[in-house]
Structure formats: structure tokens, C-alpha cells
Amino acid sequence: MSQLLRHLRRGLSAPRRFNSTEAASSKVVFSGIQPTGIPHLGNYLGALRQWVDIQSSTPPSAKLIFSIVDLHAITQRQDAESLRRCKKEMLAAILAIGIDPKRSIVFEQSKVMQHAELMWILSCGASTGYLSRMTQWKSKLGVRVDANPFEGKSTAKLKLGLFSYPVLQAADILVHSRATEVPVGEDQAQHLEFTREVAATFHSSYGEVFPLPKTVLSPAHRVMSIRDPLVKMSKSDPQPHSRILLTDTPEEISSKLKKAVTDSIGGVSFDPKNRPGVSNLVQIYAHMQRRDDFENVAMDFGGCNMKALKDRVTECVIEGLKPVREEYERIMKEGDRYLEQVAEDGAIRARESAEETMQLVRNAMGLA
């Protein structure tokens, strides 16, 4: 759900149904990522590093909630042992990048049943017509953007969990903080609009409980495959050399970047359309140094040839990921009990947070 919720910052407002004059009391940050195992460089630069930035920059009064969204993962069939391993690796990586489980709430989505409870409640009012126009299930199934879920081959391949995926995403957004603003990447704007839709539908039946979340587009770092710079870096790519993992050794990083796709044009320039491979390396180098002036970064390389470019990017990535890799190794040596305790403590705190919202929802509906 790194491409699912990105880094979601929200303000916590009192539900107007119960007290329309109470002002927002504190900020709540919620973000989630799917349990794909050890994150790759794209996950880190696109989302996870921002989590650490949020943790270091927000005041102590803010509530920070970071979730491993394993319920989203099972919209596609998962091997049980593989899923357990991937959740463990993802949790260890989240801690290794600098998320402090005492400052932030870190938990597995499936351990907080209020997510699924609110999803069911919202599903009862969700429009199948609206869901049929969502792009998530179409991209997962590889069907046309105008595909009808109730006709033709789409019907046979489409499962209810994938079709209703946006409803669970809406529940994720609403259950902890009843958000008023949710900054997301452009590719997630449709999901936030759907969240507003289901919240409004709930309000039309039961009165206002959730302030309608406002979509605030925010830039996101897109890291492309180093073997095919026209597609995003992904764990699903069958080529291991297409991605750099946060735990890769210096030798592995060097080997992968030596094989990165570039071109035969002399010098270094930033031109994603005509020089996607070179531009991707320039962006990786820039992002690792927290820069976004890509043209200037390219100029800094002067008349470097492709070998020199790859060498400098390799050195930068190795240096930047070294503390993460070392901390990950230390955490894994702690044994399973440490990670289990972090996950359990986080789940307890997340259940308390989500239950505050669900009590208001149940009261509004007559379920309590």
C-alpha cells in the first residue's frame, strides 16, 4: 500500500454530529504499506523515508500511525508462510529506517478488527457503479479501462475482495482520525474521492460522523526500474537486478547498478523522455541527497561517462543505505520475540485509536 496510501497526514476533528463547536485538537498521521518483504529503494524514497521525516518533525501531541496492510495483500492469493515472513521483514525494515515504536504506532492491519468492521459498514452504502469505474481492479487484472465488471471475461476473473478494495482503503483512512485533509500522490486521488463519497453516503443516512477528507495532492518520488527505466521499480519484477533492496550489500548494489540501463549518448543530462535510463540514475542520486533540482544535479556530473555516473550513484546509494542495512541486521538478530512484542504493542494502541471512532459510528447507527 506504498502506492496505496503513500504518506497520509491528517488533522483530527471532533465529529460534528456530536459536538459541532469543538475544534480540531491534534494532528493524526496515518500511512500504510503492503507486506512485500524487504522494501526496495523505491519504497524507501517514495514513502518510508517520509515516515521518518514526519516522525522527527511533528510535535509530541500528534498521533503517528503506520500500518502493515496485510488485509490488502490478500486480494491476491498469498502463501501463508511467505506472508508471515514478508510481514516480519517489513516490520524489521520499518524499525531499521528509524521509526520508533514508542513514538509511533506500528501495527499489522489484520490485528485491528475495526478496519474490517468499518469496511463492512461502509460497504453497505457503497455504490457498485462507482466501484466499477475505479482503476485498481482493472490494472490488477490487466483489462481495459472501460471494462465492465459484470460482463464478459472480467466477471470470471474479478473477485469481490479486489473489487471492494477501495472500501477497505476508505475505512483505513477514516477509522483512526476521521481525517479532514489527506495529502496523497496523484495516482491515489481517485481513492480519496471515493472515500469522500462513502463518507457522504454514510452521513446522508446517519448524520455527520466523519469530516469529509479533502484531497491534497503532494509530490512523490518515483524510482524506476534500473533494468527498464520506463516502469516503476517493483518487487513483482522477475528480474532481481531491476531493484535495489534496503538490505543489499555494497557488492550487490554495485553489481546491480553496473548493469543499469543507460544509453550511448555522451555526457550526463536530465531528459526522461529521450534518456530515461540516465535520468533515472540522476534522480536516484538526487533523491538520496534530498534534492529535486535534477537538471542541476545532471550538470554536476559534467562530462562523466556512463561508468563514472554509475560509480558515483553506487557510492551514494551504498553510503545512504549502510545504516539501514546494519540496523536491520541487528534487529533480526534480536529474534522473533522482539518483533512480535513490537507488533502486539502497536496493535493494542491501534485498537484503542480505532475504537474511539467505531464507538461514534455504532452509536450513530444504533448498533450500540
mmCIF file of C-alpha atoms in Angstrom:
data_model
loop_
_atom_site.group_PDB
_atom_site.id
_atom_site.type_symbol
_atom_site.label_atom_id
_atom_site.label_comp_id
_atom_site.label_asym_id
_atom_site.label_seq_id
_atom_site.Cartn_x
_atom_site.Cartn_y
_atom_site.Cartn_z
ATOM 1 C CA MET A 1 0.000 0.000 0.000
ATOM 2 C CA SER A 2 3.052 2.084 -0.582
ATOM 3 C CA GLN A 3 1.364 3.085 -3.766
ATOM 4 C CA LEU A 4 -1.898 2.658 -1.833
ATOM 5 C CA LEU A 5 -1.892 5.432 0.862
ATOM 6 C CA ARG A 6 1.635 6.986 0.420
ATOM 7 C CA HIS A 7 2.191 9.263 3.432
ATOM 8 C CA LEU A 8 -1.199 10.382 4.764
ATOM 9 C CA ARG A 9 -1.191 13.441 7.043
ATOM 10 C CA ARG A 10 -4.409 14.358 8.702
ATOM 11 C CA GLY A 11 -5.901 16.611 11.294
ATOM 12 C CA LEU A 12 -8.136 15.096 13.943
ATOM 13 C CA SER A 13 -11.508 16.838 14.197
ATOM 14 C CA ALA A 14 -14.366 16.125 16.534
ATOM 15 C CA PRO A 15 -17.355 14.573 14.712
ATOM 16 C CA ARG A 16 -19.806 17.402 14.116
ATOM 17 C CA ARG A 17 -22.809 15.180 14.757
ATOM 18 C CA PHE A 18 -21.959 15.089 18.448
ATOM 19 C CA ASN A 19 -20.356 18.483 19.022
ATOM 20 C CA SER A 20 -20.276 20.900 16.138
ATOM 21 C CA THR A 21 -18.342 23.572 18.023
ATOM 22 C CA GLU A 22 -15.399 21.509 19.194
ATOM 23 C CA ALA A 23 -12.250 22.433 17.298
ATOM 24 C CA ALA A 24 -9.558 20.126 15.996
ATOM 25 C CA SER A 25 -7.434 19.069 18.941
ATOM 26 C CA SER A 26 -4.420 17.310 17.467
ATOM 27 C CA LYS A 27 -2.913 16.075 14.234
ATOM 28 C CA VAL A 28 -3.034 12.424 13.250
ATOM 29 C CA VAL A 29 -0.800 10.856 10.635
ATOM 30 C CA PHE A 30 -1.752 7.517 9.104
ATOM 31 C CA SER A 31 0.038 5.653 6.355
ATOM 32 C CA GLY A 32 0.278 2.039 5.298
ATOM 33 C CA ILE A 33 2.426 -0.227 3.184
ATOM 34 C CA GLN A 34 1.814 -3.728 1.874
ATOM 35 C CA PRO A 35 3.895 -6.582 3.332
ATOM 36 C CA THR A 36 6.106 -7.281 0.328
ATOM 37 C CA GLY A 37 9.101 -8.308 2.416
ATOM 38 C CA ILE A 38 12.267 -6.229 2.463
ATOM 39 C CA PRO A 39 11.446 -2.867 0.869
ATOM 40 C CA HIS A 40 13.279 -1.683 -2.213
ATOM 41 C CA LEU A 41 14.787 1.717 -2.868
ATOM 42 C CA GLY A 42 11.574 2.961 -4.474
ATOM 43 C CA ASN A 43 9.568 2.122 -1.346
ATOM 44 C CA TYR A 44 12.110 3.935 0.784
ATOM 45 C CA LEU A 45 12.410 7.126 -1.245
ATOM 46 C CA GLY A 46 8.740 7.192 -2.204
ATOM 47 C CA ALA A 47 7.193 6.670 1.224
ATOM 48 C CA LEU A 48 9.185 5.186 4.084
ATOM 49 C CA ARG A 49 11.766 7.941 4.418
ATOM 50 C CA GLN A 50 8.887 10.424 4.589
ATOM 51 C CA TRP A 51 7.520 8.490 7.578
ATOM 52 C CA VAL A 52 10.781 9.156 9.401
ATOM 53 C CA ASP A 53 10.677 12.821 8.392
ATOM 54 C CA ILE A 54 7.141 13.113 9.755
ATOM 55 C CA GLN A 55 8.172 11.432 12.996
ATOM 56 C CA SER A 56 11.051 13.846 13.508
ATOM 57 C CA SER A 57 9.139 16.994 12.547
ATOM 58 C CA THR A 58 5.721 16.599 14.174
ATOM 59 C CA PRO A 59 5.053 17.777 17.736
ATOM 60 C CA PRO A 60 4.635 15.230 20.543
ATOM 61 C CA SER A 61 0.888 15.891 20.596
ATOM 62 C CA ALA A 62 0.492 14.411 17.111
ATOM 63 C CA LYS A 63 -0.584 10.794 16.802
ATOM 64 C CA LEU A 64 1.538 8.819 14.307
ATOM 65 C CA ILE A 65 0.114 5.543 12.985
ATOM 66 C CA PHE A 66 1.915 3.309 10.486
ATOM 67 C CA SER A 67 0.355 0.067 9.304
ATOM 68 C CA ILE A 68 1.467 -3.061 7.502
ATOM 69 C CA VAL A 69 -1.689 -3.548 5.452
ATOM 70 C CA ASP A 70 -1.852 -7.315 5.177
ATOM 71 C CA LEU A 71 -5.602 -7.392 4.526
ATOM 72 C CA HIS A 72 -4.972 -5.502 1.308
ATOM 73 C CA ALA A 73 -2.290 -8.016 0.357
ATOM 74 C CA ILE A 74 -4.690 -10.965 0.299
ATOM 75 C CA THR A 75 -6.697 -9.568 -2.617
ATOM 76 C CA GLN A 76 -4.174 -11.734 -4.429
ATOM 77 C CA ARG A 77 -3.517 -15.251 -3.212
ATOM 78 C CA GLN A 78 -0.643 -15.471 -0.737
ATOM 79 C CA ASP A 79 1.346 -18.409 0.519
ATOM 80 C CA ALA A 80 0.833 -18.464 4.290
ATOM 81 C CA GLU A 81 4.472 -18.930 5.293
ATOM 82 C CA SER A 82 5.642 -16.404 2.729
ATOM 83 C CA LEU A 83 3.161 -13.818 4.017
ATOM 84 C CA ARG A 84 4.319 -14.317 7.615
ATOM 85 C CA ARG A 85 7.945 -13.914 6.544
ATOM 86 C CA CYS A 86 7.184 -10.816 4.472
ATOM 87 C CA LYS A 87 5.349 -9.158 7.367
ATOM 88 C CA LYS A 88 8.275 -9.859 9.673
ATOM 89 C CA GLU A 89 10.774 -8.461 7.176
ATOM 90 C CA MET A 90 8.674 -5.368 6.535
ATOM 91 C CA LEU A 91 8.295 -4.664 10.254
ATOM 92 C CA ALA A 92 12.035 -5.046 10.799
ATOM 93 C CA ALA A 93 12.692 -2.690 7.880
ATOM 94 C CA ILE A 94 10.266 -0.079 9.221
ATOM 95 C CA LEU A 95 12.128 -0.090 12.524
ATOM 96 C CA ALA A 96 15.508 -0.112 10.780
ATOM 97 C CA ILE A 97 14.817 3.076 8.835
ATOM 98 C CA GLY A 98 14.219 4.898 12.116
ATOM 99 C CA ILE A 99 10.558 4.541 13.078
ATOM 100 C CA ASP A 100 10.422 4.481 16.873
ATOM 101 C CA PRO A 101 7.668 2.124 18.129
ATOM 102 C CA LYS A 102 7.423 4.123 21.347
ATOM 103 C CA ARG A 103 6.761 7.378 19.488
ATOM 104 C CA SER A 104 4.728 5.907 16.614
ATOM 105 C CA ILE A 105 2.059 3.230 16.495
ATOM 106 C CA VAL A 106 3.265 0.412 14.229
ATOM 107 C CA PHE A 107 0.867 -2.484 13.676
ATOM 108 C CA GLU A 108 -0.453 -5.158 11.339
ATOM 109 C CA GLN A 109 -3.796 -4.194 9.835
ATOM 110 C CA SER A 110 -5.344 -7.644 10.374
ATOM 111 C CA LYS A 111 -4.771 -7.364 14.134
ATOM 112 C CA VAL A 112 -7.143 -4.372 14.359
ATOM 113 C CA MET A 113 -10.587 -5.662 13.509
ATOM 114 C CA GLN A 114 -12.130 -2.197 13.479
ATOM 115 C CA HIS A 115 -10.689 -1.739 9.981
ATOM 116 C CA ALA A 116 -12.752 -4.645 8.671
ATOM 117 C CA GLU A 117 -15.769 -3.655 10.760
ATOM 118 C CA LEU A 118 -15.865 -0.154 9.323
ATOM 119 C CA MET A 119 -15.276 -1.535 5.844
ATOM 120 C CA TRP A 120 -18.430 -3.657 6.133
ATOM 121 C CA ILE A 121 -20.450 -0.714 7.393
ATOM 122 C CA LEU A 122 -19.232 1.500 4.564
ATOM 123 C CA SER A 123 -19.775 -1.317 2.043
ATOM 124 C CA CYS A 124 -23.466 -1.349 2.868
ATOM 125 C CA GLY A 125 -23.747 2.117 1.352
ATOM 126 C CA ALA A 126 -21.024 1.926 -1.309
ATOM 127 C CA SER A 127 -22.072 2.208 -4.941
ATOM 128 C CA THR A 128 -21.124 -0.733 -7.168
ATOM 129 C CA GLY A 129 -21.373 1.631 -10.106
ATOM 130 C CA TYR A 130 -18.714 3.876 -8.586
ATOM 131 C CA LEU A 131 -16.541 0.874 -7.733
ATOM 132 C CA SER A 132 -16.850 -0.413 -11.288
ATOM 133 C CA ARG A 133 -15.229 2.804 -12.530
ATOM 134 C CA MET A 134 -12.229 2.523 -10.188
ATOM 135 C CA THR A 135 -8.914 1.728 -11.837
ATOM 136 C CA GLN A 136 -7.382 -0.528 -9.163
ATOM 137 C CA TRP A 137 -9.100 -3.781 -10.119
ATOM 138 C CA LYS A 138 -8.682 -3.085 -13.824
ATOM 139 C CA SER A 139 -4.931 -2.578 -13.562
ATOM 140 C CA LYS A 140 -4.537 -5.685 -11.382
ATOM 141 C CA LEU A 141 -6.440 -7.817 -13.887
ATOM 142 C CA GLY A 142 -4.862 -6.172 -16.918
ATOM 143 C CA VAL A 143 -8.207 -5.295 -18.542
ATOM 144 C CA ARG A 144 -9.248 -2.186 -20.443
ATOM 145 C CA VAL A 145 -10.083 0.979 -18.529
ATOM 146 C CA ASP A 146 -13.645 0.771 -19.844
ATOM 147 C CA ALA A 147 -14.095 -2.872 -18.777
ATOM 148 C CA ASN A 148 -17.432 -3.780 -17.188
ATOM 149 C CA PRO A 149 -17.033 -5.956 -14.067
ATOM 150 C CA PHE A 150 -20.420 -7.578 -14.673
ATOM 151 C CA GLU A 151 -19.915 -8.608 -18.274
ATOM 152 C CA GLY A 152 -17.534 -10.777 -20.269
ATOM 153 C CA LYS A 153 -14.211 -12.154 -19.062
ATOM 154 C CA SER A 154 -13.919 -9.564 -16.281
ATOM 155 C CA THR A 155 -16.710 -11.277 -14.357
ATOM 156 C CA ALA A 156 -14.881 -14.601 -14.286
ATOM 157 C CA LYS A 157 -11.546 -13.159 -13.131
ATOM 158 C CA LEU A 158 -12.718 -10.458 -10.741
ATOM 159 C CA LYS A 159 -13.009 -11.363 -7.052
ATOM 160 C CA LEU A 160 -15.086 -9.415 -4.550
ATOM 161 C CA GLY A 161 -12.078 -8.533 -2.383
ATOM 162 C CA LEU A 162 -10.266 -6.835 -5.242
ATOM 163 C CA PHE A 163 -13.425 -5.104 -6.452
ATOM 164 C CA SER A 164 -14.193 -3.707 -2.987
ATOM 165 C CA TYR A 165 -10.546 -2.873 -2.212
ATOM 166 C CA PRO A 166 -11.267 0.897 -2.212
ATOM 167 C CA VAL A 167 -13.855 0.444 0.556
ATOM 168 C CA LEU A 168 -11.238 -1.046 2.876
ATOM 169 C CA GLN A 169 -8.921 1.768 1.903
ATOM 170 C CA ALA A 170 -11.615 4.281 2.842
ATOM 171 C CA ALA A 171 -12.038 2.529 6.192
ATOM 172 C CA ASP A 172 -8.279 2.726 6.771
ATOM 173 C CA ILE A 173 -8.393 6.468 6.181
ATOM 174 C CA LEU A 174 -11.440 7.142 8.356
ATOM 175 C CA VAL A 175 -11.141 4.718 11.247
ATOM 176 C CA HIS A 176 -8.272 6.300 13.171
ATOM 177 C CA SER A 177 -8.681 10.006 12.776
ATOM 178 C CA ARG A 178 -11.818 10.950 10.814
ATOM 179 C CA ALA A 179 -9.424 12.919 8.587
ATOM 180 C CA THR A 180 -10.091 16.382 7.213
ATOM 181 C CA GLU A 181 -7.098 16.535 4.870
ATOM 182 C CA VAL A 182 -5.208 13.685 3.229
ATOM 183 C CA PRO A 183 -2.158 14.519 1.090
ATOM 184 C CA VAL A 184 -1.557 11.765 -1.467
ATOM 185 C CA GLY A 185 0.194 11.175 -4.765
ATOM 186 C CA GLU A 186 -1.733 11.962 -7.916
ATOM 187 C CA ASP A 187 -2.328 8.280 -8.627
ATOM 188 C CA GLN A 188 -4.246 7.979 -5.356
ATOM 189 C CA ALA A 189 -6.560 10.963 -5.778
ATOM 190 C CA GLN A 190 -9.345 8.730 -7.112
ATOM 191 C CA HIS A 191 -9.305 6.665 -3.932
ATOM 192 C CA LEU A 192 -9.637 9.743 -1.744
ATOM 193 C CA GLU A 193 -12.577 10.955 -3.795
ATOM 194 C CA PHE A 194 -14.198 7.566 -3.252
ATOM 195 C CA THR A 195 -13.571 7.943 0.475
ATOM 196 C CA ARG A 196 -15.441 11.245 0.399
ATOM 197 C CA GLU A 197 -18.258 9.550 -1.484
ATOM 198 C CA VAL A 198 -18.762 6.714 1.015
ATOM 199 C CA ALA A 199 -18.460 9.095 3.976
ATOM 200 C CA ALA A 200 -21.105 11.368 2.437
ATOM 201 C CA THR A 201 -23.377 8.378 1.863
ATOM 202 C CA PHE A 202 -22.994 7.374 5.498
ATOM 203 C CA HIS A 203 -23.843 10.916 6.576
ATOM 204 C CA SER A 204 -26.990 11.001 4.475
ATOM 205 C CA SER A 205 -28.311 8.058 6.484
ATOM 206 C CA TYR A 206 -26.911 8.585 9.971
ATOM 207 C CA GLY A 207 -25.757 12.178 10.273
ATOM 208 C CA GLU A 208 -22.237 13.534 10.199
ATOM 209 C CA VAL A 209 -19.597 11.478 11.937
ATOM 210 C CA PHE A 210 -16.617 11.864 9.602
ATOM 211 C CA PRO A 211 -15.450 15.249 8.363
ATOM 212 C CA LEU A 212 -15.139 14.740 4.602
ATOM 213 C CA PRO A 213 -11.433 14.277 3.835
ATOM 214 C CA LYS A 214 -10.007 16.868 1.484
ATOM 215 C CA THR A 215 -7.669 15.530 -1.192
ATOM 216 C CA VAL A 216 -4.382 17.419 -1.151
ATOM 217 C CA LEU A 217 -2.043 16.310 -3.906
ATOM 218 C CA SER A 218 1.585 16.031 -2.889
ATOM 219 C CA PRO A 219 4.662 15.176 -4.960
ATOM 220 C CA ALA A 220 6.015 11.661 -4.628
ATOM 221 C CA HIS A 221 9.417 10.321 -5.557
ATOM 222 C CA ARG A 222 9.044 7.788 -8.359
ATOM 223 C CA VAL A 223 12.015 5.461 -8.681
ATOM 224 C CA MET A 224 12.088 3.484 -11.888
ATOM 225 C CA SER A 225 13.465 0.032 -12.563
ATOM 226 C CA ILE A 226 17.205 0.105 -13.217
ATOM 227 C CA ARG A 227 16.750 -2.562 -15.902
ATOM 228 C CA ASP A 228 13.701 -0.984 -17.557
ATOM 229 C CA PRO A 229 13.511 2.725 -16.692
ATOM 230 C CA LEU A 230 10.093 3.059 -18.317
ATOM 231 C CA VAL A 231 8.398 1.166 -15.457
ATOM 232 C CA LYS A 232 8.451 1.696 -11.689
ATOM 233 C CA MET A 233 10.814 -0.288 -9.502
ATOM 234 C CA SER A 234 8.807 -3.225 -8.183
ATOM 235 C CA LYS A 235 9.156 -6.427 -6.176
ATOM 236 C CA SER A 236 6.952 -8.164 -8.741
ATOM 237 C CA ASP A 237 9.548 -7.697 -11.490
ATOM 238 C CA PRO A 238 11.014 -11.138 -12.291
ATOM 239 C CA GLN A 239 14.490 -9.598 -12.687
ATOM 240 C CA PRO A 240 16.184 -9.251 -9.272
ATOM 241 C CA HIS A 241 18.661 -6.793 -10.807
ATOM 242 C CA SER A 242 15.799 -4.396 -11.570
ATOM 243 C CA ARG A 243 15.633 -3.212 -7.956
ATOM 244 C CA ILE A 244 17.864 -2.364 -5.024
ATOM 245 C CA LEU A 245 16.764 -3.711 -1.665
ATOM 246 C CA LEU A 246 17.429 -1.797 1.538
ATOM 247 C CA THR A 247 19.447 -4.743 2.835
ATOM 248 C CA ASP A 248 21.589 -5.291 -0.261
ATOM 249 C CA THR A 249 25.304 -5.475 0.450
ATOM 250 C CA PRO A 250 27.699 -2.985 -1.166
ATOM 251 C CA GLU A 251 28.726 -5.737 -3.577
ATOM 252 C CA GLU A 252 25.120 -6.423 -4.560
ATOM 253 C CA ILE A 253 24.353 -2.728 -5.053
ATOM 254 C CA SER A 254 27.461 -2.294 -7.172
ATOM 255 C CA SER A 255 26.632 -5.338 -9.298
ATOM 256 C CA LYS A 256 23.073 -4.164 -9.938
ATOM 257 C CA LEU A 257 23.989 -0.582 -10.818
ATOM 258 C CA LYS A 258 26.751 -1.703 -13.165
ATOM 259 C CA LYS A 259 24.015 -3.419 -15.180
ATOM 260 C CA ALA A 260 21.671 -0.415 -15.064
ATOM 261 C CA VAL A 261 20.284 0.542 -18.466
ATOM 262 C CA THR A 262 21.676 3.809 -19.822
ATOM 263 C CA ASP A 263 22.456 4.818 -23.434
ATOM 264 C CA SER A 264 25.337 5.559 -25.805
ATOM 265 C CA ILE A 265 24.942 9.350 -25.830
ATOM 266 C CA GLY A 266 27.932 11.215 -24.458
ATOM 267 C CA GLY A 267 27.792 13.059 -21.158
ATOM 268 C CA VAL A 268 25.070 13.223 -18.490
ATOM 269 C CA SER A 269 21.822 15.136 -18.901
ATOM 270 C CA PHE A 270 18.350 15.009 -17.374
ATOM 271 C CA ASP A 271 15.908 14.127 -20.151
ATOM 272 C CA PRO A 272 13.388 11.472 -19.002
ATOM 273 C CA LYS A 273 11.741 11.264 -22.420
ATOM 274 C CA ASN A 274 14.836 10.707 -24.533
ATOM 275 C CA ARG A 275 17.288 9.414 -21.900
ATOM 276 C CA PRO A 276 15.139 7.515 -19.350
ATOM 277 C CA GLY A 277 17.931 5.305 -18.026
ATOM 278 C CA VAL A 278 20.399 8.113 -17.404
ATOM 279 C CA SER A 279 17.656 10.325 -15.996
ATOM 280 C CA ASN A 280 16.625 7.573 -13.576
ATOM 281 C CA LEU A 281 20.178 7.342 -12.210
ATOM 282 C CA VAL A 282 20.303 11.132 -11.878
ATOM 283 C CA GLN A 283 17.019 11.065 -9.940
ATOM 284 C CA ILE A 284 18.200 8.276 -7.646
ATOM 285 C CA TYR A 285 21.387 10.201 -6.893
ATOM 286 C CA ALA A 286 19.393 13.402 -6.283
ATOM 287 C CA HIS A 287 16.748 11.748 -4.088
ATOM 288 C CA MET A 288 19.409 10.104 -1.927
ATOM 289 C CA GLN A 289 20.761 13.600 -1.269
ATOM 290 C CA ARG A 290 17.281 15.073 -0.793
ATOM 291 C CA ARG A 291 17.485 17.186 -3.914
ATOM 292 C CA ASP A 292 14.916 17.664 -6.647
ATOM 293 C CA ASP A 293 16.789 20.035 -8.960
ATOM 294 C CA PHE A 294 17.519 17.229 -11.400
ATOM 295 C CA GLU A 295 18.866 19.415 -14.214
ATOM 296 C CA ASN A 296 21.427 20.942 -11.855
ATOM 297 C CA VAL A 297 22.350 17.523 -10.495
ATOM 298 C CA ALA A 298 22.967 16.303 -14.042
ATOM 299 C CA MET A 299 25.161 19.337 -14.692
ATOM 300 C CA ASP A 300 27.168 18.495 -11.564
ATOM 301 C CA PHE A 301 28.273 15.295 -13.288
ATOM 302 C CA GLY A 302 29.840 17.390 -16.039
ATOM 303 C CA GLY A 303 31.291 15.283 -18.813
ATOM 304 C CA CYS A 304 31.133 11.988 -16.890
ATOM 305 C CA ASN A 305 30.827 8.859 -18.972
ATOM 306 C CA MET A 306 28.306 6.155 -18.064
ATOM 307 C CA LYS A 307 30.791 4.189 -15.956
ATOM 308 C CA ALA A 308 31.659 7.255 -13.895
ATOM 309 C CA LEU A 309 27.941 8.079 -13.466
ATOM 310 C CA LYS A 310 27.179 4.564 -12.253
ATOM 311 C CA ASP A 311 30.183 4.606 -9.900
ATOM 312 C CA ARG A 312 29.057 7.850 -8.246
ATOM 313 C CA VAL A 313 25.460 6.702 -7.911
ATOM 314 C CA THR A 314 26.678 3.394 -6.466
ATOM 315 C CA GLU A 315 28.826 5.151 -3.870
ATOM 316 C CA CYS A 316 25.943 7.422 -2.888
ATOM 317 C CA VAL A 317 23.414 4.576 -2.521
ATOM 318 C CA ILE A 318 25.821 2.354 -0.574
ATOM 319 C CA GLU A 319 26.594 5.155 1.860
ATOM 320 C CA GLY A 320 22.944 6.138 2.255
ATOM 321 C CA LEU A 321 21.662 2.616 2.899
ATOM 322 C CA LYS A 322 24.530 1.455 5.130
ATOM 323 C CA PRO A 323 22.933 2.460 8.483
ATOM 324 C CA VAL A 324 19.591 0.949 7.440
ATOM 325 C CA ARG A 325 21.172 -2.360 6.474
ATOM 326 C CA GLU A 326 23.221 -2.543 9.670
ATOM 327 C CA GLU A 327 20.221 -1.757 11.869
ATOM 328 C CA TYR A 328 18.073 -4.313 10.020
ATOM 329 C CA GLU A 329 20.693 -6.984 10.649
ATOM 330 C CA ARG A 330 20.861 -6.042 14.333
ATOM 331 C CA ILE A 331 17.070 -6.215 14.697
ATOM 332 C CA MET A 332 16.854 -9.610 13.013
ATOM 333 C CA LYS A 333 19.498 -10.938 15.415
ATOM 334 C CA GLU A 334 17.246 -9.897 18.322
ATOM 335 C CA GLY A 335 14.989 -12.817 17.454
ATOM 336 C CA ASP A 336 11.297 -13.134 16.685
ATOM 337 C CA ARG A 337 10.154 -12.247 20.189
ATOM 338 C CA TYR A 338 11.257 -8.632 19.892
ATOM 339 C CA LEU A 339 9.353 -8.072 16.635
ATOM 340 C CA GLU A 340 6.309 -9.917 17.977
ATOM 341 C CA GLN A 341 6.278 -7.654 21.021
ATOM 342 C CA VAL A 342 6.533 -4.506 18.893
ATOM 343 C CA ALA A 343 3.668 -5.712 16.695
ATOM 344 C CA GLU A 344 1.482 -6.627 19.672
ATOM 345 C CA ASP A 345 2.104 -3.361 21.494
ATOM 346 C CA GLY A 346 1.301 -1.470 18.309
ATOM 347 C CA ALA A 347 -1.885 -3.450 17.753
ATOM 348 C CA ILE A 348 -3.120 -2.660 21.262
ATOM 349 C CA ARG A 349 -2.583 1.060 20.739
ATOM 350 C CA ALA A 350 -4.096 0.960 17.238
ATOM 351 C CA ARG A 351 -7.200 -0.837 18.520
ATOM 352 C CA GLU A 352 -7.657 1.875 21.137
ATOM 353 C CA SER A 353 -7.350 4.567 18.466
ATOM 354 C CA ALA A 354 -9.756 2.869 16.064
ATOM 355 C CA GLU A 355 -12.264 2.051 18.799
ATOM 356 C CA GLU A 356 -12.725 5.757 19.543
ATOM 357 C CA THR A 357 -14.098 6.208 16.026
ATOM 358 C CA MET A 358 -16.106 2.999 15.997
ATOM 359 C CA GLN A 359 -17.964 3.897 19.181
ATOM 360 C CA LEU A 360 -19.208 7.042 17.461
ATOM 361 C CA VAL A 361 -20.153 5.087 14.340
ATOM 362 C CA ARG A 362 -22.042 2.403 16.280
ATOM 363 C CA ASN A 363 -23.878 4.996 18.329
ATOM 364 C CA ALA A 364 -24.907 6.888 15.207
ATOM 365 C CA MET A 365 -26.282 3.681 13.625
ATOM 366 C CA GLY A 366 -27.987 2.237 16.671
ATOM 367 C CA LEU A 367 -25.546 -0.657 16.887
ATOM 368 C CA ALA A 368 -24.604 0.417 20.413
#
